Amino acid sequence: MREYSIAAIPADGIGPEVIAAGLKVLDGLQQRTGEMKFNVTSFDWGSAYYRKHGLMMPADGLATLKKFDAIYFGAVGAPDVPDHITLWGLRLPICQGFDQYANVRPTKILKGITSPLRNVGPGDLDWVIVRENSEGEYSGNGGRAHRGLPEEVGTEVAIFTRVGVTRIMRYAFRMAQSRPRKLLTVVTKSNAQRFGMVMWDEIAAEVADEFPDVTWDKMLVDAMTVRMTLKPQSIDTVVATNLHADILSDLAGALAGSLGVAPTGNIDPERRFPSMFEPIHGSAFDITGKGIANPVASFWTAAQMLDHLGEAEASIRLMRAVEQVTGAGILTPDVGGTATTKEVTDAVVDAIFSSNV
């Protein structure tokens, strides 16, 4: 039996609800297959931990996590804790400390879910957005001077390195190469940002020579939002900077029906450290505790985690079960249904054990 050690960090808001749902589904998978076992250790890090200890996680948190095969993360953020503290105190230290430089966000319209776009259904929108996850606009470089004075200055320095851009570009080209259409769109803002973004364009052209079977084009980020909305069928794989892809992937999730179904993987492609998998919907305190959080994003995230662990067959089985359930109209309110988190979760577990999946 193949065994995997998973660090679960449910964290804030609906995070504990959807991670609990995801772990229930993973338990169903291991029972169904009888070939794998998930040894899960849960950590109570997050905003509640911060209120007690003044830190989002212990000082030795990374050393604790390093021994695991993967990290299953819920959501971070709380109304009474500043966002920059929650983000820089937990999620980003893990991403940067483990050099999870490829943030991978697949998006498609699942069966039974309606896109807000007209005349667009399953098969018309099937994308993977690759986000540079270690530098760029979220490097954490900059500062504040003359605080409180009229001449106060705040600087946020975006850092782009040749090694950082080259490695994410190669990852994106390989991702495009692995997909049937072999199509990549490189997104920048090189008309206005004439240094780092122009370097992105130049490196994209250099790396493209290594992948002659991949068709690629490039777009400015503002034009890309228009293309995503009006010509979704023209897009397949996308690569963009930390900030640009962060925004575009939220738009992608909304166009696919809801952020409640959108997953992401923070990947260390070299596998020196554990990679981290999380839904992108955030902590959603407005629905916390109501039992209506959409668990589909956490299931899709778990499928990404299974893929990364080499369990491709289990990943496919899980996504077939998810689409069997969504296609049957068992949906939470964010995608037009009336089902609870538990009802969707139980239905997916039942589908995993069905002969159709």
GROMACS .gro file of C-alpha atoms in nm, residues 7 9 43 45 49 55-71 73 87-100 272-276:
model
   42
    7ALA     CA    1  -0.020   1.825   0.661
    9ILE     CA    2  -0.388   2.348   0.775
   43PHE     CA    3  -0.227   2.205   1.250
   45TRP     CA    4  -0.233   2.761   1.268
   49TYR     CA    5  -0.346   3.095   1.671
   55LEU     CA    6   0.217   3.464   1.529
   56MET     CA    7   0.019   3.293   1.253
   57MET     CA    8   0.231   2.980   1.293
   58PRO     CA    9   0.521   2.876   1.519
   59ALA     CA   10   0.870   2.997   1.439
   60ASP     CA   11   0.969   2.642   1.347
   61GLY     CA   12   0.661   2.591   1.128
   62LEU     CA   13   0.852   2.535   0.805
   63ALA     CA   14   1.082   2.281   0.967
   64THR     CA   15   0.773   2.097   1.093
   65LEU     CA   16   0.610   2.094   0.749
   66LYS     CA   17   0.919   1.995   0.554
   67LYS     CA   18   0.885   1.625   0.634
   68PHE     CA   19   0.539   1.593   0.475
   69ASP     CA   20   0.461   1.478   0.121
   70ALA     CA   21   0.206   1.757   0.065
   71ILE     CA   22   0.022   2.037   0.243
   73PHE     CA   23  -0.448   2.428   0.305
   87LEU     CA   24  -0.098   3.653   0.437
   88TRP     CA   25   0.265   3.725   0.525
   89GLY     CA   26   0.237   3.531   0.848
   90LEU     CA   27   0.125   3.196   0.706
   91ARG     CA   28   0.061   3.138   0.339
   92LEU     CA   29   0.342   3.337   0.180
   93PRO     CA   30   0.615   3.211   0.417
   94ILE     CA   31   0.520   2.857   0.315
   95CYS     CA   32   0.511   2.938  -0.058
   96GLN     CA   33   0.838   3.129  -0.052
   97GLY     CA   34   1.014   2.918   0.212
   98PHE     CA   35   0.950   2.604   0.010
   99ASP     CA   36   1.016   2.777  -0.323
  100GLN     CA   37   0.673   2.680  -0.457
  272ARG     CA   38   1.282   1.956  -0.289
  273PHE     CA   39   1.000   2.056  -0.054
  274PRO     CA   40   0.633   1.966  -0.008
  275SER     CA   41   0.392   2.144  -0.242
  276MET     CA   42   0.076   2.306  -0.105
   0.00000   0.00000   0.00000
